[in-house]
XYZ file of C-alpha atoms in Angstrom:
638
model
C -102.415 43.882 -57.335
C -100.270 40.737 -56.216
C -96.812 41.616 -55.386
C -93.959 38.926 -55.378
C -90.605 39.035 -53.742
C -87.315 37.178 -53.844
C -84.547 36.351 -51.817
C -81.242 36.244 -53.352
C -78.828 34.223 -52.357
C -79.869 30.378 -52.694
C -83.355 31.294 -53.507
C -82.787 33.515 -57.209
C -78.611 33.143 -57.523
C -75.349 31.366 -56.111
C -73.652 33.977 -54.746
C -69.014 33.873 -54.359
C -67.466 36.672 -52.914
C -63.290 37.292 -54.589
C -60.760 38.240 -52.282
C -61.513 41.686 -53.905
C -64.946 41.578 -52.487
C -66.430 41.370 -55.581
C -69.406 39.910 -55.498
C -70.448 37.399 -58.659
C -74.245 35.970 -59.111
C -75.335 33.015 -60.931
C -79.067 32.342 -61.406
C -80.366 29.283 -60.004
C -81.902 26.584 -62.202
C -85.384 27.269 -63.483
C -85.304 30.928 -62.216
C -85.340 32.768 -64.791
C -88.127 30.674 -66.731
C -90.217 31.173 -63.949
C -89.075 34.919 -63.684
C -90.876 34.761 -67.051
C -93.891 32.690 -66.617
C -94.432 35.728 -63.960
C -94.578 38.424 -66.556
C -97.076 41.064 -65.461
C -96.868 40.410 -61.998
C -95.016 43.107 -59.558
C -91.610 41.936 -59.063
C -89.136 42.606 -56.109
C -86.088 41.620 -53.660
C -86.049 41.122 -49.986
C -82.389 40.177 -49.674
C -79.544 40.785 -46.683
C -76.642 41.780 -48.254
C -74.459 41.312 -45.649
C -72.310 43.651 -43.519
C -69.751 46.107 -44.203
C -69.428 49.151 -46.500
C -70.798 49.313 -50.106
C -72.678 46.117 -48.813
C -75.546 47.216 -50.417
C -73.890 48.547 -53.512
C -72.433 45.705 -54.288
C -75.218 43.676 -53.889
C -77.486 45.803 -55.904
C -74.602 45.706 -58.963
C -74.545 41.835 -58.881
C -78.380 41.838 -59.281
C -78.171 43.739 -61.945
C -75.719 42.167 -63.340
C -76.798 38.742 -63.180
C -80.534 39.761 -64.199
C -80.726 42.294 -66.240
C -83.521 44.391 -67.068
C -85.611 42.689 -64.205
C -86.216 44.035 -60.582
C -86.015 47.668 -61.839
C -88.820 49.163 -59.320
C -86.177 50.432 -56.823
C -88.946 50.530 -54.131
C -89.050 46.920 -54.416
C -85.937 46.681 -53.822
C -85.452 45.829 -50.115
C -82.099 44.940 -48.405
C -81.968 44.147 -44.610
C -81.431 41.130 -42.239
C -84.412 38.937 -42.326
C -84.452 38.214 -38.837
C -87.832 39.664 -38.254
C -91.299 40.368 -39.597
C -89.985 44.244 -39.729
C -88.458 43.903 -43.619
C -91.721 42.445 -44.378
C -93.588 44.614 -43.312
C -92.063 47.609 -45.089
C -91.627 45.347 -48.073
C -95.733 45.353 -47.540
C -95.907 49.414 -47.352
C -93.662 49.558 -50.177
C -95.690 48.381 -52.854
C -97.992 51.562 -52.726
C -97.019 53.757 -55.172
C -98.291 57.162 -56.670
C -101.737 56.869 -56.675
C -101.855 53.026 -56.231
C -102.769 51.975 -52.691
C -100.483 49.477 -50.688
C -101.064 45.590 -51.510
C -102.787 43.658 -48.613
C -100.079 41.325 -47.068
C -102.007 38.273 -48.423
C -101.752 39.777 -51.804
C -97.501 39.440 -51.026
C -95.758 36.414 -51.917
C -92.319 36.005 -50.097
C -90.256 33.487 -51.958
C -87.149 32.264 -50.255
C -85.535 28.857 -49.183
C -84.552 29.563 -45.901
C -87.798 28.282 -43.894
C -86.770 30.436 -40.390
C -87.352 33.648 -43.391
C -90.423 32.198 -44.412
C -91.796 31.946 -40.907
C -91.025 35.690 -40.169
C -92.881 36.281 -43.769
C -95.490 34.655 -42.519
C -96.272 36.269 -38.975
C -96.438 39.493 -41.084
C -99.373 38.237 -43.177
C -96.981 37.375 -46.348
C -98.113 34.102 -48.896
C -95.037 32.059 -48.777
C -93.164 29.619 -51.065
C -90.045 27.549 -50.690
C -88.807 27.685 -54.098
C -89.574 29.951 -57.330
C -91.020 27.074 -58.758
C -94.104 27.133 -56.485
C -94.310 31.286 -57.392
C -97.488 30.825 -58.845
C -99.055 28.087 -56.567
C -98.623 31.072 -54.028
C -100.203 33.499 -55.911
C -102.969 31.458 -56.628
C -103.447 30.065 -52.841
C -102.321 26.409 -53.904
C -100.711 24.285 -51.159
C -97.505 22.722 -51.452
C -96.840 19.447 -49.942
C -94.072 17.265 -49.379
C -93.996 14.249 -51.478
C -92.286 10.603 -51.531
C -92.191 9.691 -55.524
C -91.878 6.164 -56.587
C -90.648 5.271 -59.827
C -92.565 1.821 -61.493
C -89.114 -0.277 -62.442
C -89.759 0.530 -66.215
C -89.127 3.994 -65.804
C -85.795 5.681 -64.193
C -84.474 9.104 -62.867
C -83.888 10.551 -66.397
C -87.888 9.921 -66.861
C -88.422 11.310 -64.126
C -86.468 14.505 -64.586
C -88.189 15.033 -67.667
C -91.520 15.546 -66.181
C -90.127 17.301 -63.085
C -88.532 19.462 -65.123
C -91.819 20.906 -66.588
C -94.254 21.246 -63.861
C -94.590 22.066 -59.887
C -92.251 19.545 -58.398
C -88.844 20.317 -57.031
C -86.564 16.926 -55.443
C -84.820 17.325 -52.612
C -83.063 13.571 -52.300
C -82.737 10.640 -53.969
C -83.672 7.837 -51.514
C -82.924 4.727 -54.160
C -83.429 4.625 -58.115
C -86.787 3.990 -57.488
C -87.811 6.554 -54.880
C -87.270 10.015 -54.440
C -88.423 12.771 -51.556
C -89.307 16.343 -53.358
C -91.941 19.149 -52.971
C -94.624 19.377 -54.978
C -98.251 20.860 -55.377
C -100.973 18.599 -56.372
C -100.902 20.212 -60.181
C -97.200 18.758 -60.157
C -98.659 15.667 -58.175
C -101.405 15.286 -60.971
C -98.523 15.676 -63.660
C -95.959 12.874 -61.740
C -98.966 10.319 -61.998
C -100.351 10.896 -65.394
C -96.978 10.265 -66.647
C -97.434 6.377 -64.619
C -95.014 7.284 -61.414
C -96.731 6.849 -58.204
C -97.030 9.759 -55.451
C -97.594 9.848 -51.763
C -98.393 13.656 -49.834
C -97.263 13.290 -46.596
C -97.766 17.451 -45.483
C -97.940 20.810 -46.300
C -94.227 22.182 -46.329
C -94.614 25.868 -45.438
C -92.246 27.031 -43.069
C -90.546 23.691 -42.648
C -87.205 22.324 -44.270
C -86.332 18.798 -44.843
C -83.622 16.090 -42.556
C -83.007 12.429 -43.122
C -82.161 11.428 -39.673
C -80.200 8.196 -39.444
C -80.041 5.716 -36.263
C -76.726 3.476 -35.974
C -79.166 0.318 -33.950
C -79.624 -2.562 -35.528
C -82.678 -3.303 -36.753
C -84.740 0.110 -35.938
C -88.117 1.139 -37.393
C -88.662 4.393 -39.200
C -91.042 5.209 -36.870
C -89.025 4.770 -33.832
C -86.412 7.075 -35.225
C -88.800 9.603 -35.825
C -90.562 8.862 -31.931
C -87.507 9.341 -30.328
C -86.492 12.891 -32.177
C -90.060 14.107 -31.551
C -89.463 13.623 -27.998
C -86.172 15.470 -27.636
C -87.760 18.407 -29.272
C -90.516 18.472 -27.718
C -91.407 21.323 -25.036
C -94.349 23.391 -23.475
C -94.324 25.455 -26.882
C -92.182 24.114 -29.356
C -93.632 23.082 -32.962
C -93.933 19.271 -33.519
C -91.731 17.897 -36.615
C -93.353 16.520 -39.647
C -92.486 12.249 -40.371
C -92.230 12.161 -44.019
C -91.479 8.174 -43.759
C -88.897 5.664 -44.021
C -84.887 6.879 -45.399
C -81.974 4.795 -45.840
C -80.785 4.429 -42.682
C -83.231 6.289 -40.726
C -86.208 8.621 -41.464
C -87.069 11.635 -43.376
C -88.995 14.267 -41.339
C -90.105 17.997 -42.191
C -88.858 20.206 -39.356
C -90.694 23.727 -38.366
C -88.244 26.572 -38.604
C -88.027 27.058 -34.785
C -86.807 23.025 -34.181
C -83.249 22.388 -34.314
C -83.064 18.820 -35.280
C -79.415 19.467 -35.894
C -78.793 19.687 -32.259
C -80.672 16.199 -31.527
C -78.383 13.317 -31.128
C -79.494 9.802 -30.481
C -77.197 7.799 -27.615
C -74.417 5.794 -29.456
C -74.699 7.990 -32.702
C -71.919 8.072 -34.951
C -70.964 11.094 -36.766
C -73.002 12.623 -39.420
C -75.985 11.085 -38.155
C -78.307 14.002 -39.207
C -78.243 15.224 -43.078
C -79.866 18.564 -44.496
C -81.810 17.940 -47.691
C -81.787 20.924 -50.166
C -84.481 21.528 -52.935
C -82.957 21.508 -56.158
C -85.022 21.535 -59.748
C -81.810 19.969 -61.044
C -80.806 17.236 -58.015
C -81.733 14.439 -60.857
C -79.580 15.565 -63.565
C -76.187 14.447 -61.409
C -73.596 16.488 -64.022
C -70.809 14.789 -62.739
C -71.746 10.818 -63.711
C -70.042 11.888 -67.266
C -67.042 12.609 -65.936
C -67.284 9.647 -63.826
C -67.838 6.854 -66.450
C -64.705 8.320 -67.814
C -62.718 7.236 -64.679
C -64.559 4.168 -64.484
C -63.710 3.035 -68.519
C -59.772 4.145 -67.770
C -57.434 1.140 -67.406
C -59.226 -1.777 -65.518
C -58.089 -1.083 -61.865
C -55.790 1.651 -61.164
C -52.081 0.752 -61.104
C -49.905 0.585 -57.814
C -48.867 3.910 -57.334
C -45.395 3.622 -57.157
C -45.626 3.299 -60.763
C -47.479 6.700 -61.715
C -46.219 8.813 -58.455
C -43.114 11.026 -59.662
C -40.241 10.669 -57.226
C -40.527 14.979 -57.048
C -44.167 14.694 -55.940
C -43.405 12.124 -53.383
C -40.457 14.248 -52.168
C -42.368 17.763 -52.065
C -45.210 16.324 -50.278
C -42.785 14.443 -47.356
C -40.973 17.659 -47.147
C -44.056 19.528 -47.022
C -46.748 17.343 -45.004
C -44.634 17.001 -41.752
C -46.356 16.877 -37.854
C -44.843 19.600 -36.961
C -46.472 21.785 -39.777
C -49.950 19.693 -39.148
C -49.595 20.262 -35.044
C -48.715 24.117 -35.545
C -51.831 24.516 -37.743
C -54.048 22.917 -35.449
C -52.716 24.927 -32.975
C -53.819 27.785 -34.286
C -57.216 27.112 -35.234
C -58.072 25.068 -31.622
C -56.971 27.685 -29.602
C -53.524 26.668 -28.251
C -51.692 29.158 -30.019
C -52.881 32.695 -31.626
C -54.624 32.618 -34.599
C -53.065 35.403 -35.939
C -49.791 37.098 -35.530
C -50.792 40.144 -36.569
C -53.561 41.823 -37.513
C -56.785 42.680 -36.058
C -57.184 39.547 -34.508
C -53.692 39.678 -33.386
C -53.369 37.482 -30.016
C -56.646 35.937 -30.572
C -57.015 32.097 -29.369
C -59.557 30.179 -31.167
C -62.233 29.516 -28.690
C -64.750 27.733 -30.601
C -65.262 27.052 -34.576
C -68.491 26.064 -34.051
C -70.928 27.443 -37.029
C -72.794 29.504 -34.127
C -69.894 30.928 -32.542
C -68.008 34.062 -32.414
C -65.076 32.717 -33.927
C -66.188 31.133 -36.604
C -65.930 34.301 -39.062
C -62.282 35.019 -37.944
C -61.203 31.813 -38.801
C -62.843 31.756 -42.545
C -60.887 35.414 -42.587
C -57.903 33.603 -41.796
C -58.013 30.753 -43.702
C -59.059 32.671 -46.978
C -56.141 34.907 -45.957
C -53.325 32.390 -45.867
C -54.385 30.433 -48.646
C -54.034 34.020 -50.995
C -50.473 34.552 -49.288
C -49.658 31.089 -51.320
C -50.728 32.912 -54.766
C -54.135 31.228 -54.799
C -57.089 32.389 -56.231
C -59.240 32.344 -53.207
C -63.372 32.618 -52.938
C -66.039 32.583 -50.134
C -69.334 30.988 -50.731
C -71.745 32.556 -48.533
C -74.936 30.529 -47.278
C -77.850 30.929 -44.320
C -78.036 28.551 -41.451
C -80.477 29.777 -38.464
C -80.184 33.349 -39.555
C -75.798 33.270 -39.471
C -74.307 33.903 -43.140
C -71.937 31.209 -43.123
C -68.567 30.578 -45.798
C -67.269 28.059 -47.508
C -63.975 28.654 -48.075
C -62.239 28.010 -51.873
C -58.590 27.802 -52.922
C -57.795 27.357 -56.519
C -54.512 27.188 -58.496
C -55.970 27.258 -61.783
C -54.154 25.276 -65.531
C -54.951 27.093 -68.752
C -56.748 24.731 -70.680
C -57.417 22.325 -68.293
C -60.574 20.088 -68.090
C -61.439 19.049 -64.824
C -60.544 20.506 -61.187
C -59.213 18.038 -58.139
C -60.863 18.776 -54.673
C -58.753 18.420 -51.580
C -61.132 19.110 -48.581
C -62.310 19.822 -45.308
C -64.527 20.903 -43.073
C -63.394 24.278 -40.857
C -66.626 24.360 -38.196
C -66.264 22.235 -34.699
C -68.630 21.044 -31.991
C -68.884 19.693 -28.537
C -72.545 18.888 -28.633
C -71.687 15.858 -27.189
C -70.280 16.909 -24.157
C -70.956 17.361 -20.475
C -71.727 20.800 -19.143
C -72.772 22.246 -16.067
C -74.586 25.494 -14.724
C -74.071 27.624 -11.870
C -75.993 25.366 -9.414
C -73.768 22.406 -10.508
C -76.554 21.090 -12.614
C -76.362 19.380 -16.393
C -77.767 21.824 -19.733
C -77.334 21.498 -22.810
C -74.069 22.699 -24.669
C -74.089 26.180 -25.759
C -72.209 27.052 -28.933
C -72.049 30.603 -27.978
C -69.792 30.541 -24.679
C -68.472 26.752 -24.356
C -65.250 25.896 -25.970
C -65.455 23.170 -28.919
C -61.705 23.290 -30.191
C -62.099 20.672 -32.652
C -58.475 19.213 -32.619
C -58.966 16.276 -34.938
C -62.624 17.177 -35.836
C -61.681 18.434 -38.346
C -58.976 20.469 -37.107
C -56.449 17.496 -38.553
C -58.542 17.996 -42.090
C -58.346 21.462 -42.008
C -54.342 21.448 -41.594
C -54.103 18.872 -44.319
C -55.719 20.505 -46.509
C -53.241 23.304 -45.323
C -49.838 21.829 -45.786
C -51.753 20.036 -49.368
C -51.904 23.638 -50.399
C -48.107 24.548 -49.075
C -46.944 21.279 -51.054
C -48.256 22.312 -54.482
C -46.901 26.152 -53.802
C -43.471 24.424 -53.343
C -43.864 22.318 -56.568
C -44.809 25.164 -58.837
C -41.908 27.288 -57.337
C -39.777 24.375 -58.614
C -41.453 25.020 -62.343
C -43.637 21.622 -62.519
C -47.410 22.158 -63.351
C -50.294 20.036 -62.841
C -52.368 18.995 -66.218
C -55.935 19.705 -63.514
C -57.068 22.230 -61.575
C -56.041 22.174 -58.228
C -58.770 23.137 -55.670
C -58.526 23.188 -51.808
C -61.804 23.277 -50.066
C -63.057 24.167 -46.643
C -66.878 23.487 -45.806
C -68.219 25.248 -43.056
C -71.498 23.533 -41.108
C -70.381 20.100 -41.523
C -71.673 19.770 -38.411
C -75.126 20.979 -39.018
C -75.593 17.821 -41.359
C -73.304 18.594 -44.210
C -74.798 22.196 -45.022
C -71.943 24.194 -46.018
C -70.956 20.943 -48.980
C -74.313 20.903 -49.579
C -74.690 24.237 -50.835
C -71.448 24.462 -52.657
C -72.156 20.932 -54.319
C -74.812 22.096 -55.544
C -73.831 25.659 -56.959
C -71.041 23.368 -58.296
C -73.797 21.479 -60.444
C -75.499 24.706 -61.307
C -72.153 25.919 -63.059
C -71.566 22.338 -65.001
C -68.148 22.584 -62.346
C -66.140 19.947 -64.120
C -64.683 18.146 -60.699
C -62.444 14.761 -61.461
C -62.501 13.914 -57.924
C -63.031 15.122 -54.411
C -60.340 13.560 -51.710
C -62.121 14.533 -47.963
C -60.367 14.200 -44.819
C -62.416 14.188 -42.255
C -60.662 13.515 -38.584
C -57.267 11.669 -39.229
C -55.523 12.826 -35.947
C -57.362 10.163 -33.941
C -55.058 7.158 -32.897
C -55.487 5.395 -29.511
C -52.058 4.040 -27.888
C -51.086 0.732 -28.696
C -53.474 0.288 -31.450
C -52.526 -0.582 -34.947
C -52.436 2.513 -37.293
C -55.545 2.038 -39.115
C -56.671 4.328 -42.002
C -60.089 4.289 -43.103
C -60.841 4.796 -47.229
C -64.345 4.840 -47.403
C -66.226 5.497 -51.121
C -69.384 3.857 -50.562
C -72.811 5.431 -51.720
C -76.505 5.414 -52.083
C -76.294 6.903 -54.935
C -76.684 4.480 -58.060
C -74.508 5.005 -60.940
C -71.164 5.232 -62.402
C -70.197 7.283 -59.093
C -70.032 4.184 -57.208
C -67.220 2.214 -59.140
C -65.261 5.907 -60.039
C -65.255 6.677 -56.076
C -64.519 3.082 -55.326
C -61.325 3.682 -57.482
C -59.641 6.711 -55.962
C -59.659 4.575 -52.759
C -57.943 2.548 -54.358
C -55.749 5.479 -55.531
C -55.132 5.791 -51.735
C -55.216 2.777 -50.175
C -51.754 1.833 -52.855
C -50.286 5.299 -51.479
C -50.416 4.658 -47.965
C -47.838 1.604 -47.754
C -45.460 4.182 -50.210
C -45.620 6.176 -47.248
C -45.876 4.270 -44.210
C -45.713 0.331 -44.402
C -46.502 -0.106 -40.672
C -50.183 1.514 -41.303
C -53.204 -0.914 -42.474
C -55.927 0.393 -44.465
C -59.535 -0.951 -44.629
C -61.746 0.753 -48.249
C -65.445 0.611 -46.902
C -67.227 0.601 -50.117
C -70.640 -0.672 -51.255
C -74.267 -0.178 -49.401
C -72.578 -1.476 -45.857
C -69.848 1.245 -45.834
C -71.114 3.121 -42.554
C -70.452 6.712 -43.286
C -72.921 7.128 -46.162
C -74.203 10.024 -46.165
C -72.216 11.185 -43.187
C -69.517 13.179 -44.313
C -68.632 16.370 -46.713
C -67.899 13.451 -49.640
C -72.040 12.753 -49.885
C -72.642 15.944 -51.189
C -70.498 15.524 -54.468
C -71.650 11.607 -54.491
C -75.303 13.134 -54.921
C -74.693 14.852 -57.989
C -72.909 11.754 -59.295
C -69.187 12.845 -59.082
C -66.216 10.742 -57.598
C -65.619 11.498 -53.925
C -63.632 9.690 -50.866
C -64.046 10.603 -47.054
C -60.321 9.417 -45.598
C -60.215 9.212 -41.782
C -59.147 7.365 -38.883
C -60.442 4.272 -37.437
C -63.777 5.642 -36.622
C -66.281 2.248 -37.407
C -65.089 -0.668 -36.439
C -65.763 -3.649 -38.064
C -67.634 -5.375 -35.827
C -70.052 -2.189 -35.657
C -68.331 -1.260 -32.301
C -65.620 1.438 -31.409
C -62.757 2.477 -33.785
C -59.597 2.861 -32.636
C -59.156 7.136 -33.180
C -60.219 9.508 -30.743
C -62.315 9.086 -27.829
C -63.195 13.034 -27.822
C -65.375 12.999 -30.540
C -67.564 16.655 -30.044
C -66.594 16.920 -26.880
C -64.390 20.257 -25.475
C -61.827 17.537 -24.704
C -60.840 16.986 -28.646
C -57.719 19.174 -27.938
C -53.787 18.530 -29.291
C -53.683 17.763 -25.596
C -55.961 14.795 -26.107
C -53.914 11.434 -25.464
C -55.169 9.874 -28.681
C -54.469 13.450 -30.760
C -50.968 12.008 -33.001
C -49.753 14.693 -35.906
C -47.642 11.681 -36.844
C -50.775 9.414 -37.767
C -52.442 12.495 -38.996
C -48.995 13.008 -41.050
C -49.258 9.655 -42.652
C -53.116 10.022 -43.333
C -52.171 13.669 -45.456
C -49.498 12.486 -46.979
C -51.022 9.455 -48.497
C -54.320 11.426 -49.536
C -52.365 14.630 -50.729
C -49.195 12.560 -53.060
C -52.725 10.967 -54.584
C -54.755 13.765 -55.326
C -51.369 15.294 -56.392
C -50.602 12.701 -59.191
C -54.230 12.363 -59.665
C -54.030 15.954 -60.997
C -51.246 15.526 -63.228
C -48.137 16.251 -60.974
């Protein structure tokens, strides 16, 4: 008798964590119908829990909780790391029951996003599938492939979604309005062109997971992208990456769990070169473009802000937002100064935020930590990346009655995968997250603050009695670095709860200012992404780009907007622009305009990004969070 099993978090639910450690689960679109279509079938949970006491406990409540009367046979129930063929193989032993012999492993299906899980499933003789939605394609020994969809020009996303919604296909990004990558099987194939949309299967998708990999030379073919990533992988036994064809920008390729493509950077790349593609039954739907066109039909242009900025707000964020308080937060979170006082970690300096490092966790502890000393309702979003669970970190001051939430964000994780190391014999290797030192000073240490002293400027305003009409939410992303994971996910469990976001406001290095330049602050709001996101993101820049001479007339400003703004796709911002809401990256002069060097910091993922770092200036940094924080302030009603 067949015998499937789910993984949680991702795969069945979204999973937050309160400061309590309560632990809250929200069912993933389409789940439950297919939970459903299942009926008869054996039904159970391969799932880590995570550490700690009453891990499991709480886990198990949640589940219960969030689906109840389903996954009731107990021996089904499995909770352990999945960083092994082990759980699977009990999972296997498990299914034999009084009298009823033990299921053949090719009578298992393993359902879980995380391809590195699948793989493990695999070796143990486990059917696999990437998303509940191919359950039943498992079951039944039907291959799923990945797929480029084009869309004839009389038909649009919304037609699409319709018939994606009721058969095997599953998107994982929209290239254009008239292409989009997804998974599907060749029943959901069949489906796609019967209803007149045209499909291409490039390969199976297994135990692989999805990248669009951009390259900043002019003029570069698809399949040189694609060439030149294939060869840095490459190695005596390491599994070749899929193409999956052309991407804005770059290429799309399917990547075996075992290659890091993450860790491949092309010579001259700019940041956020690589982007992780999630599967998502809903990625069409884009819940935020209502909330959008309602920015877009406000007043034709927003007004200067001098006009709509109180003179309290403007006062409580210069008193608040100072370089001293941005330098002494960087300090603790680079490693210059303790990252604690107290505590546990008391005397600890910050070697590394990088998502793979040892530090990493204590600095989500911390951050979660101060932001509840301010009276905030804090909550970690916990996601996989190579086998780590990884948090998000989330900050809200919440309005009765209020209907819509401002984001102020960051990303917390660090890197110096671009610079030069050494072994014992003196000779070059690769950088090794797990003993070199990536302090992360302006990347995105400088966000990371801002957001910070954001979150110290509204505590200061409510003590004075004013209220904001939004929501006021202070985000901190973890994986940036790993091509926008940790936004990714939460962007997307955001969409699953209808989240009703007004705007995000990113900052994203703004410490970076090279002597003698001119202070230049970069707005940028451009997208792929068609829609009323475009001209709604294009005017919170605008929101910013009229703050900054309020608060320092000697700084210039450049909005990079449209298809030719360079960091599409590239920062935490994307990830809200995808599901259609209005979202800004802020940062220092990073792309010129002549396609050359910027003007910020010459450090960029390198161990030298330190406050030590000759272009490292709290004052610019000061300017940049003052400017994005008195906007996002007003913008939410103070």
């Amino acid at each position: 008798m067949p015998v499937t099993f789910f993984d949680i978090g991702a795969t069945l639910a979204d999973a937050r964590l309160g400061a309590d450690g309560s632990l809250t689960l929200s069912p993933r679109p389409r789940v439950l119908s297919v939970l459903d279509d299942l009926h008869g079938v054996r039904q159970g949970i391969i799932s880590n829990p995570g550490p700690g006491e009453g891990a499991v406990e709480r886990a198990a409540s949640a589940l219960r909780e969030a689906f109840p009367g389903r996954f009731t046979d107990d021996a089904l129930v499995r909770w352990g790391p999945k960083d092994g063929r082990e759980i699977f193989d009990a999972a296997v032993r498990a299914t034999a029951g009084e009298g009823v012999p033990a299921a053949a492993p090719d009578e298992c299906v393993f359902v879980g996003e995380d391809h590195r899980e699948r793989a493990f499933a695999g070796r143990a003789g486990l059917r696999t599938a990437a998303h509940p939605v191919f359950t039943r394609a498992a079951l039944e020994g039907r291959p799923v492939f990945w797929a480029r969809i084009e869309l004839p020009e009389e038909q649009g996303l919304p037609d699409l979604e319709t018939v994606v919604g009721e058969t095997e296909v599953v998107p994982v990004h929209i290239a254009s309005p008239l292409l989009v990558l997804a998974m599907a099987s060749t029943r959901g194939a069949t489906a796609l062109e019967e209803a007149g949309f045209t499909v291409d299967l490039w390969g199976p998708v297994e135990d692989t997971a999805a990248f669009l990999v951009r390259d900043d030379r002019p003029a570069v073919r698809a399949a040189s992208v694609f060439g030149r990533v294939a060869d840095e992988l490459a190695g005596p036994a390491a599994p070749s990456p899929l193409p999956l064809g052309p991407a804005p920008g770059g290429v799309y390729l399917a990547a075996p769990a075992d290659a890091p493509v993450e860790d491949v950077h092309p010579p001259g790349a700019k940041p956020g070169h690589t982007e992780r593609l999630l599967p998502d039954p809903a990625l069409l739907s884009r819940p935020g473009e209502v909330r959008a066109e309602g920015l877009v039909a406000g007043p034709a242009g927003p007004e200067p802000l001098e006009s709509h900025a109180s003179e309290e707000t403007i006062a409580a964020v210069l008193a608040a937002v100072t370089p001293e308080v941005l330098r002494d937060h960087v300090a603790r979170i680079s490693g210059v100064e303790p990252l604690r006082g107290s505590g546990e970690d008391e005397g600890l300096l910050v070697r590394s935020r990088d998502a793979s490092a040892a530090d990493n966790p204590r600095v989500v502890e911390a951050l979660a930590e101060y932001f509840q000393d301010l009276g905030l309702r804090v909550r970690l979003h916990p996601f996989r990346w190579r086998g780590r669970r990884l948090f998000n970190v989330e900050a809200e001051h919440h309005v009765a009655g209020a209907d819509s939430a401002v984001l102020i964000t960051a990303h917390l994780d660090s890197t110096a995968s671009s610079g030069r190391f050494v072994d014992a014999n003196g000779d070059p290797r690769p950088y090794d997250p797990g003993v070199d030192p990536a302090p992360g000073a302006d990347d995105d240490g400088s966000g990371t603050a801002a957001v910070l002293a954001a979150a110290e400027c509204l505590h200061a305003l409510l003590a004075q009695g004013r209220t904001p009409a939004r929501n006021v939410r202070f985000v901190l992303f973890n994986a940036e670095e790993q091509g926008l994971v940790g936004s990714k996910f939460y962007a997307r469990a955001a969409a699953a709860a209808d989240d009703r976001i007004a705007g995000v406001f990113q900052m994203d290095m703004i410490a970076g200012r090279q002597r003698g330049s001119t202070p230049t602050v970069e707005i940028h709001t451009g997208s792929s992404v068609p829609g009323p996101v475009v001209g709604a993101s294009d005017a919170l820049g605008a929101l910013v780009a009229d703050t900054l001479p309020v608060i320092d007339p000697a700084v210039t400003s450049q909005q990079l907007t449209g298809p030719s703004d360079p960091a599409i796709g590239r920062s935490d911002h994307a990830s809200f622009h995808e599901r259609g809401w209005a979202a800004i990256a802020v940062s220092e002069d990073i792309f010129s305009a002549d396609g050359g060097p910027g003007t910020g910091t010459r450090q960029y993922h390198t161990p030298g990004d330190t406050l030590l770092d000759e272009d490292h200036s709290p004052r610019f940094a000061a300017t940049i969070a003052r400017s994005v924080t008195t906007t996002a302030l007003t913008f939410a009603g103070l």
